[in-house]
XYZ file of N, CA and C in Angstrom:
642
model
N -3.716 -11.779 19.167
C -4.301 -11.562 17.809
C -5.817 -11.457 17.966
N -6.378 -10.404 17.329
C -7.824 -10.200 17.374
C -8.298 -9.806 15.985
N -9.485 -10.390 15.605
C -10.129 -10.060 14.352
C -11.392 -9.236 14.600
N -11.580 -8.191 13.845
C -12.743 -7.314 13.916
C -13.504 -7.318 12.598
N -14.808 -7.525 12.668
C -15.663 -7.492 11.490
C -15.997 -6.031 11.248
N -15.383 -5.440 10.211
C -15.606 -4.032 9.915
C -16.884 -3.741 9.138
N -17.633 -4.784 8.879
C -18.948 -4.590 8.244
C -19.999 -4.197 9.274
N -19.683 -4.287 10.557
C -20.562 -3.895 11.633
C -20.035 -2.577 12.221
N -20.809 -1.507 12.219
C -20.291 -0.180 12.604
C -19.542 -0.155 13.949
N -20.126 -0.704 14.995
C -19.486 -0.668 16.308
C -18.180 -1.470 16.313
N -18.199 -2.626 15.653
C -16.986 -3.470 15.597
C -15.958 -2.782 14.746
N -16.356 -2.143 13.680
C -15.420 -1.413 12.825
C -14.692 -0.355 13.616
N -15.436 0.466 14.408
C -14.809 1.512 15.213
C -13.799 0.936 16.210
N -14.200 -0.192 16.850
C -13.266 -0.846 17.812
C -12.044 -1.384 17.100
N -12.289 -1.972 15.881
C -11.160 -2.518 15.167
C -10.176 -1.458 14.689
N -10.714 -0.396 14.206
C -9.818 0.683 13.747
C -9.019 1.266 14.913
N -9.648 1.411 16.095
C -8.913 1.915 17.279
C -7.829 0.922 17.662
N -8.150 -0.353 17.648
C -7.132 -1.389 17.988
C -6.023 -1.405 16.985
N -6.348 -1.254 15.689
C -5.297 -1.253 14.658
C -4.422 -0.006 14.778
N -4.998 1.123 15.066
C -4.146 2.340 15.268
C -3.198 2.133 16.420
N -3.674 1.593 17.517
C -2.805 1.316 18.653
C -1.702 0.352 18.299
N -2.050 -0.687 17.562
C -1.038 -1.663 17.207
C 0.048 -1.043 16.281
N -0.395 -0.259 15.306
C 0.573 0.359 14.379
C 1.510 1.279 15.162
N 0.958 2.060 16.048
C 1.804 3.016 16.836
C 2.732 2.292 17.794
N 2.406 1.054 18.139
C 3.258 0.264 19.026
C 4.278 -0.602 18.258
N 4.267 -0.414 16.935
C 5.217 -1.157 16.104
C 4.784 -2.572 15.765
N 3.490 -2.828 15.875
C 2.957 -4.165 15.573
C 2.381 -4.223 14.145
N 2.048 -5.411 13.700
C 1.542 -5.603 12.365
C -0.004 -5.701 12.339
N -0.596 -5.243 11.267
C -2.038 -5.338 11.082
C -2.338 -5.834 9.682
N -3.508 -6.460 9.537
C -4.011 -6.852 8.241
C -5.263 -5.992 7.963
N -5.299 -5.385 6.750
C -6.356 -4.464 6.426
C -6.843 -4.720 4.968
N -8.124 -4.576 4.720
C -8.600 -4.732 3.361
C -8.259 -3.519 2.506
N -7.849 -3.750 1.293
C -7.685 -2.637 0.341
C -8.577 -2.966 -0.849
N -8.489 -2.137 -1.876
C -9.326 -2.350 -3.068
C -8.861 -3.472 -3.958
N -7.605 -3.953 -3.745
C -7.092 -4.993 -4.641
C -6.914 -6.340 -3.917
N -6.684 -6.289 -2.569
C -6.489 -7.534 -1.809
C -6.414 -7.139 -0.328
N -6.274 -8.150 0.526
C -5.929 -7.889 1.905
C -4.438 -7.634 1.987
N -4.024 -6.603 2.781
C -2.622 -6.292 2.927
C -2.208 -6.400 4.329
N -0.878 -6.658 4.539
C -0.252 -6.641 5.850
C 0.508 -5.335 5.935
N 0.335 -4.596 7.061
C 0.852 -3.260 7.164
C 1.567 -2.947 8.466
N 2.387 -1.958 8.412
C 3.156 -1.437 9.580
C 3.437 0.009 9.324
N 3.835 0.710 10.406
C 4.283 2.085 10.299
C 5.466 2.181 9.383
N 5.379 2.925 8.302
C 6.412 2.995 7.280
C 7.730 3.556 7.856
N 7.674 4.274 8.938
C 8.857 4.895 9.485
C 9.464 4.085 10.663
N 8.824 2.956 11.023
C 9.314 2.111 12.054
C 10.125 0.957 11.444
N 11.433 1.092 11.439
C 12.268 0.111 10.694
C 12.138 -1.280 11.261
N 12.017 -1.419 12.589
C 11.859 -2.744 13.201
C 10.539 -3.364 12.787
N 9.463 -2.527 12.712
C 8.192 -3.074 12.287
C 8.181 -3.522 10.867
N 8.870 -2.767 9.987
C 8.968 -3.158 8.571
C 9.723 -4.448 8.450
N 10.794 -4.622 9.236
C 11.563 -5.887 9.208
C 10.661 -7.043 9.681
N 9.839 -6.805 10.705
C 8.882 -7.853 11.164
C 7.916 -8.189 10.042
N 7.451 -7.178 9.298
C 6.569 -7.396 8.196
C 7.214 -8.335 7.161
N 8.429 -8.017 6.780
C 9.146 -8.851 5.771
C 9.354 -10.241 6.345
N 9.666 -10.374 7.633
C 9.837 -11.705 8.246
C 8.579 -12.495 8.199
N 7.419 -11.820 8.496
C 6.128 -12.512 8.497
C 5.793 -13.050 7.147
N 6.196 -12.333 6.073
C 5.930 -12.764 4.735
C 7.023 -13.693 4.209
N 8.076 -13.883 5.042
C 9.213 -14.729 4.645
C 9.802 -14.232 3.351
N 10.020 -12.918 3.333
C 10.515 -12.208 2.165
C 11.705 -11.357 2.550
N 12.708 -11.246 1.687
C 13.886 -10.449 1.948
C 13.698 -9.017 1.482
N 14.712 -8.192 1.688
C 14.647 -6.779 1.375
C 14.810 -6.488 -0.121
N 15.034 -7.543 -0.933
C 15.251 -7.310 -2.385
C 14.000 -6.837 -3.071
N 12.801 -7.088 -2.490
C 11.558 -6.575 -3.068
C 11.018 -5.545 -2.085
N 11.183 -4.255 -2.316
C 10.790 -3.223 -1.386
C 9.266 -3.203 -1.134
N 8.915 -2.748 0.041
C 7.504 -2.695 0.453
C 6.890 -1.372 -0.030
N 5.748 -1.412 -0.711
C 5.079 -0.137 -1.097
C 4.613 0.620 0.137
N 4.370 1.900 -0.063
C 3.823 2.768 0.987
C 2.427 3.269 0.539
N 1.444 3.039 1.393
C 0.078 3.550 1.101
C -0.206 4.786 1.905
N -0.901 5.705 1.297
C -1.195 6.990 1.940
C -2.711 7.240 1.924
N -3.146 8.135 2.804
C -4.580 8.365 2.937
C -5.020 9.663 2.283
N -4.084 10.416 1.651
C -4.486 11.653 0.989
C -3.448 11.988 -0.086
N -3.908 12.798 -1.045
C -2.962 13.222 -2.091
C -1.799 14.060 -1.521
N -2.161 14.940 -0.575
C -1.159 15.898 -0.124
C 0.022 15.220 0.617
N -0.178 14.032 1.124
C 0.845 13.323 1.819
C 2.079 13.091 0.961
N 1.865 12.942 -0.323
C 2.954 12.626 -1.275
C 4.026 13.694 -1.224
N 3.626 14.960 -1.094
C 4.626 16.040 -1.128
C 5.702 15.927 -0.061
N 5.378 15.335 1.107
C 6.356 15.175 2.154
C 7.191 13.923 2.030
N 6.866 13.060 1.049
C 7.556 11.766 0.936
C 8.538 11.718 -0.197
N 8.395 12.556 -1.218
C 9.279 12.489 -2.403
C 10.060 13.770 -2.553
N 11.157 13.671 -3.252
C 12.007 14.847 -3.416
C 11.376 15.837 -4.398
N 10.780 15.333 -5.496
C 10.108 16.171 -6.462
C 8.882 15.410 -6.948
N 7.741 16.107 -7.007
C 6.548 15.469 -7.596
C 6.375 16.000 -9.014
N 6.718 15.229 -10.011
C 6.589 15.698 -11.394
C 5.160 15.924 -11.804
N 4.976 16.748 -12.821
C 3.605 17.047 -13.274
C 2.898 15.776 -13.738
N 3.631 14.824 -14.293
C 2.985 13.559 -14.713
C 2.383 12.807 -13.521
N 3.106 12.879 -12.398
C 2.611 12.236 -11.187
C 1.316 12.900 -10.693
N 1.304 14.197 -10.702
C 0.091 14.933 -10.241
C -1.088 14.642 -11.156
N -0.854 14.571 -12.481
C -1.934 14.275 -13.388
C -2.483 12.871 -13.149
N -1.615 11.886 -12.933
C -2.082 10.539 -12.691
C -2.784 10.376 -11.346
N -2.276 11.049 -10.320
C -2.906 11.053 -9.015
C -4.324 11.640 -9.115
N -4.451 12.731 -9.804
C -5.783 13.340 -9.939
C -6.746 12.425 -10.697
N -6.226 11.676 -11.675
C -7.082 10.843 -12.457
C -7.431 9.525 -11.804
N -6.509 8.944 -11.024
C -6.700 7.553 -10.606
C -6.645 7.308 -9.125
N -6.368 8.288 -8.323
C -6.355 8.069 -6.842
C -7.642 8.633 -6.223
N -8.144 7.934 -5.217
C -7.745 6.617 -4.765
C -8.128 5.548 -5.770
N -7.283 4.507 -5.865
C -7.528 3.451 -6.857
C -6.308 2.587 -7.107
N -6.444 1.847 -8.187
C -5.396 0.810 -8.475
C -4.243 1.315 -9.282
N -3.607 2.375 -8.893
C -2.389 2.833 -9.526
C -1.305 3.138 -8.498
N -0.128 2.530 -8.707
C 1.026 2.766 -7.860
C 2.046 3.526 -8.655
N 2.672 4.490 -8.011
C 3.678 5.354 -8.666
C 5.027 5.148 -8.008
N 6.041 4.955 -8.855
C 7.447 4.866 -8.346
C 8.037 6.251 -8.517
N 8.519 6.840 -7.409
C 9.066 8.164 -7.389
C 10.308 8.187 -6.528
N 11.233 9.160 -6.776
C 12.388 9.304 -5.887
C 11.888 9.778 -4.492
N 12.294 9.070 -3.457
C 11.847 9.492 -2.103
C 12.730 10.578 -1.569
N 12.156 11.372 -0.684
C 12.921 12.466 -0.049
C 14.084 11.884 0.709
N 15.318 12.403 0.463
C 16.520 11.786 1.078
C 16.541 11.947 2.591
N 15.762 12.880 3.107
C 15.781 13.098 4.576
C 14.981 12.119 5.363
N 14.188 11.246 4.668
C 13.283 10.326 5.386
C 14.075 9.185 6.002
N 13.768 8.908 7.258
C 14.406 7.841 8.002
C 13.558 6.585 7.954
N 13.573 5.888 6.813
C 12.879 4.622 6.709
C 13.710 3.607 5.991
N 13.354 2.350 6.121
C 14.024 1.277 5.467
C 13.021 0.295 4.968
N 12.641 0.453 3.685
C 11.590 -0.326 3.060
C 12.116 -1.486 2.233
N 13.446 -1.700 2.292
C 14.092 -2.688 1.448
C 15.032 -2.007 0.539
N 15.473 -2.725 -0.489
C 16.475 -2.177 -1.445
C 15.751 -1.328 -2.475
N 15.463 -0.099 -2.112
C 14.647 0.759 -2.938
C 15.428 1.606 -3.969
N 16.746 1.630 -3.775
C 17.605 2.443 -4.700
C 17.111 3.879 -4.766
N 16.727 4.407 -3.598
C 16.333 5.770 -3.480
C 14.960 6.091 -3.970
N 14.132 5.071 -4.210
C 12.780 5.304 -4.696
C 11.738 4.789 -3.687
N 10.479 5.107 -3.939
C 9.372 4.595 -3.110
C 8.206 4.362 -4.028
N 7.465 3.258 -3.770
C 6.241 2.962 -4.513
C 5.072 3.435 -3.678
N 4.287 4.420 -4.217
C 3.205 5.043 -3.487
C 1.846 4.727 -4.104
N 0.872 4.562 -3.233
C -0.510 4.360 -3.688
C -1.504 4.819 -2.663
N -2.659 5.284 -3.129
C -3.753 5.588 -2.238
C -4.912 4.654 -2.569
N -5.254 3.723 -1.615
C -6.218 2.685 -1.935
C -7.670 3.181 -1.866
N -8.495 2.526 -2.683
C -9.923 2.874 -2.669
C -10.687 1.891 -1.796
N -10.474 2.041 -0.489
C -11.271 1.208 0.476
C -11.443 2.024 1.749
N -12.672 2.205 2.200
C -12.937 3.106 3.343
C -12.191 2.707 4.643
N -12.033 1.413 4.879
C -11.368 1.000 6.115
C -9.903 1.349 6.012
N -9.255 1.019 4.871
C -7.864 1.337 4.696
C -7.628 2.827 4.763
N -8.484 3.606 4.114
C -8.307 5.069 4.123
C -8.407 5.638 5.504
N -9.399 5.174 6.319
C -9.537 5.698 7.639
C -8.314 5.393 8.466
N -7.813 4.200 8.375
C -6.623 3.822 9.142
C -5.410 4.657 8.740
N -5.222 4.834 7.423
C -4.088 5.637 6.925
C -4.193 7.115 7.325
N -5.415 7.624 7.365
C -5.542 9.035 7.771
C -5.281 9.253 9.239
N -5.477 8.221 10.046
C -5.129 8.310 11.456
C -3.674 8.005 11.742
N -3.081 7.079 11.038
C -1.724 6.579 11.342
C -0.656 7.208 10.459
N -1.065 7.814 9.350
C -0.073 8.331 8.407
C 0.396 7.245 7.480
N 1.434 7.494 6.678
C 1.879 6.537 5.676
C 2.220 5.193 6.283
N 1.776 4.122 5.628
C 2.069 2.762 6.111
C 2.668 1.924 5.041
N 3.633 1.113 5.435
C 4.175 0.086 4.525
C 3.144 -1.020 4.486
N 2.560 -1.242 3.311
C 1.497 -2.287 3.166
C 1.733 -3.034 1.883
N 1.765 -4.349 1.993
C 1.885 -5.221 0.831
C 0.955 -6.418 1.043
N 0.840 -7.258 0.000
C -0.103 -8.370 0.106
C 0.047 -9.224 1.371
N -1.055 -9.581 2.004
C -1.008 -10.343 3.261
C -0.858 -11.819 2.996
N 0.176 -12.174 2.236
C 0.445 -13.591 1.963
C 1.904 -13.873 2.270
N 2.151 -15.091 2.745
C 3.529 -15.516 2.919
C 4.128 -15.863 1.587
N 5.426 -15.954 1.552
C 6.153 -16.214 0.277
C 5.607 -17.512 -0.359
N 5.215 -17.404 -1.631
C 4.718 -18.530 -2.354
C 3.173 -18.738 -2.188
N 2.549 -17.991 -1.271
C 1.149 -18.138 -1.064
C 0.333 -17.221 -1.966
N -0.917 -17.581 -2.153
C -1.806 -16.719 -3.001
C -2.136 -15.426 -2.270
N -2.229 -14.344 -3.041
C -2.659 -13.048 -2.480
C -4.099 -13.227 -1.941
N -4.362 -12.895 -0.653
C -5.666 -13.185 -0.055
C -6.711 -12.142 -0.412
N -7.929 -12.668 -0.679
C -9.057 -11.834 -0.914
C -10.147 -11.951 0.183
N -9.832 -12.722 1.212
C -10.663 -12.762 2.431
C -9.712 -12.667 3.635
N -10.266 -12.171 4.736
C -9.478 -12.077 5.961
C -9.030 -13.447 6.422
N -9.889 -14.438 6.246
C -9.561 -15.822 6.665
C -8.346 -16.316 5.889
N -8.269 -16.013 4.598
C -7.132 -16.410 3.785
C -5.837 -15.783 4.320
N -5.920 -14.503 4.716
C -4.751 -13.846 5.272
C -4.310 -14.498 6.561
N -5.308 -14.805 7.414
C -4.960 -15.429 8.721
C -4.351 -16.808 8.529
N -4.808 -17.531 7.513
C -4.294 -18.917 7.326
C -2.806 -18.860 6.963
N -2.345 -17.749 6.392
C -0.966 -17.642 6.016
C -0.067 -16.931 7.039
N -0.669 -16.032 7.807
C 0.143 -15.204 8.712
C -0.106 -15.451 10.196
N -1.327 -15.931 10.540
C -1.625 -16.356 11.863
C -1.334 -15.299 12.948
N -0.681 -15.760 13.996
C -0.462 -14.851 15.206
C 0.700 -13.918 14.993
N 1.288 -13.918 13.844
C 2.360 -12.898 13.589
C 1.755 -11.496 13.444
N 0.454 -11.442 13.243
C -0.243 -10.158 13.060
C -1.064 -9.867 14.337
N -1.036 -8.631 14.841
C -1.710 -8.239 16.053
C -3.200 -8.077 15.846
N -3.598 -7.381 14.717
C -4.979 -7.082 14.496
C -5.363 -7.391 13.044
N -6.474 -8.066 12.870
C -7.052 -8.330 11.524
C -8.344 -7.509 11.377
N -8.424 -6.718 10.388
C -9.634 -5.960 10.056
C -10.317 -6.670 8.903
N -11.500 -7.254 9.182
C -12.235 -8.033 8.165
C -13.263 -7.171 7.498
N -13.034 -6.936 6.219
C -13.962 -6.127 5.401
C -14.844 -6.994 4.526
N -14.826 -8.288 4.755
C -15.604 -9.217 3.906
C -14.807 -9.586 2.686
N -15.370 -10.493 1.849
C -14.668 -10.938 0.629
C -14.455 -9.763 -0.353
N -13.273 -9.736 -0.961
C -12.952 -8.725 -1.941
C -12.976 -9.280 -3.347
N -13.350 -8.461 -4.299
C -13.329 -8.878 -5.711
C -11.869 -9.108 -6.124
N -11.631 -10.227 -6.778
C -10.260 -10.544 -7.211
C -9.868 -9.683 -8.405
N -9.185 -8.607 -8.156
C -8.729 -7.708 -9.214
C -7.334 -8.137 -9.692
N -6.843 -7.471 -10.726
C -5.521 -7.793 -11.244
C -4.396 -7.132 -10.421
N -4.718 -6.423 -9.374
C -3.696 -5.705 -8.612
C -3.496 -4.324 -9.192
N -2.684 -3.543 -8.580
C -2.492 -2.150 -9.039
C -1.526 -2.149 -10.220
N -1.678 -1.195 -11.074
C -0.760 -0.883 -12.116
C 0.417 -0.107 -11.549
N 1.622 -0.421 -11.928
C 2.798 0.257 -11.390
C 3.423 1.077 -12.526
N 3.507 2.400 -12.295
C 4.132 3.321 -13.230
C 5.379 3.944 -12.635
N 6.521 3.779 -13.286
C 7.753 4.333 -12.800
C 7.977 5.743 -13.407
N 8.086 6.714 -12.540
C 8.266 8.093 -12.985
C 9.623 8.642 -12.564
N 10.596 7.748 -12.379
C 11.937 8.194 -11.911
C 12.846 8.610 -13.042
N 12.477 8.291 -14.272
C 13.318 8.653 -15.426
C 12.665 9.659 -16.330
N 13.252 9.908 -17.472
C 12.682 10.950 -18.399
C 11.377 10.562 -19.000
N 11.078 9.258 -19.123
C 9.834 8.777 -19.714
C 9.075 7.923 -18.697
N 7.746 7.996 -18.638
C 6.950 7.125 -17.797
C 7.087 5.656 -18.278
N 7.287 4.735 -17.318
C 7.444 3.332 -17.658
C 6.399 2.553 -16.902
N 5.600 1.772 -17.609
C 4.643 0.888 -16.963
C 5.349 -0.438 -16.605
N 5.639 -0.601 -15.346
C 6.330 -1.792 -14.858
C 5.431 -2.966 -14.721
N 4.153 -2.716 -14.474
C 3.158 -3.786 -14.361
C 1.803 -3.218 -14.688
N 1.076 -3.866 -15.600
C -0.293 -3.406 -15.892
C -1.264 -4.168 -15.015
N -2.224 -3.452 -14.433
C -3.188 -4.057 -13.569
C -4.519 -3.385 -13.745
N -5.031 -2.798 -12.655
C -6.399 -2.263 -12.658
C -6.548 -1.065 -13.617
N -5.478 -0.318 -13.803
C -5.491 0.839 -14.741
C -4.735 0.409 -16.008
N -5.319 0.588 -17.143
C -4.673 0.132 -18.356
C -3.611 1.116 -18.884
N -2.753 0.635 -19.678
C -1.708 1.487 -20.331
C -2.373 2.547 -21.206
N -3.478 2.188 -21.836
C -4.197 3.130 -22.692
C -4.787 4.282 -21.865
N -5.268 4.004 -20.653
C -5.814 5.047 -19.765
C -4.704 5.954 -19.334
N -3.558 5.401 -19.023
C -2.410 6.219 -18.636
C -1.951 7.123 -19.766
N -1.876 6.573 -20.938
C -1.477 7.353 -22.104
C -2.448 8.508 -22.364
N -3.740 8.254 -22.158
C -4.755 9.326 -22.377
C -4.529 10.457 -21.421
N -4.236 10.181 -20.160
C -4.054 11.222 -19.182
C -2.750 11.981 -19.417
N -1.699 11.280 -19.746
C -0.382 11.912 -19.960
C -0.247 12.584 -21.334
N -1.066 12.219 -22.268
C -0.955 12.750 -23.603
C 0.218 12.201 -24.393
N 0.715 11.038 -23.958
C 1.777 10.364 -24.678
C 1.804 8.907 -24.261
N 2.393 8.070 -25.075
C 2.437 6.665 -24.812
C 3.598 6.324 -23.825
N 3.293 5.701 -22.710
C 4.378 5.323 -21.799
C 5.144 4.143 -22.357
N 6.353 3.989 -21.881
C 7.123 2.782 -22.200
C 6.560 1.623 -21.386
N 6.471 0.470 -21.986
C 6.021 -0.735 -21.282
C 7.180 -1.637 -21.070
N 7.534 -1.900 -19.812
C 8.718 -2.684 -19.467
C 8.477 -4.178 -19.703
C-alpha cells in the first residue's frame, strides 16, 4: 500500500502512474472525486470488482457505479443514449449527476445486480479525470466500508479500507457535498432516484419537463 500526495506535481505524476499500473493489474485504488473519496477498479475486471465489494463488505445487491473520463465514452457503454441523457450530460458533466441507462448487452462486466442497467458519471476532479482517461471506465464508489461514513479525506478512506487498497491518491480534504444526483432514464419518463448536487429544478429546466421524483 502506498499513498501519494497529489497536491505536489511530481508526487501526483508518480501516484497516477502507480494507480494506472494497479488498475491494469486488477488491484484497487482510492481516488478523490468531486463528491468524496472513492474506491475504484477496472470496470471490466470481474475479479477486481468482486474485491472492491469485499473491501467495502458489501454484496452485489447494490451495483457499483461506473465513472468515465469523457462524454464520448458513454456511447460504447449503453445500448441507446436518449436525447434526455445527452442534454443532461452537456449541462452537468463533469459534475454531480449520475445517469441510469440500459448498458450495452455485449459488455463483459459484472457490477452487481444491475438488471441490465449501469449508473454512469463523469466526476469534476482533475486527478480522477486523468486516471479515467488513462485507464478507461472504472467501477468507483464511496471509499467507505459498510456502515462507515463516506470519506472526505484520504486518511478517512485509509482508516476504513487499509491495506486492501494498493494505491491511495491524496488530493487533500474535500468539501462535504450531498453526493451526486441520480436520474433514471431507463423508462418513458426521467425519474430522480436521489437528489444531490444537482437539483430537481435544474434537471427540469434542462429537460423542459418535470421529472418524476421517486
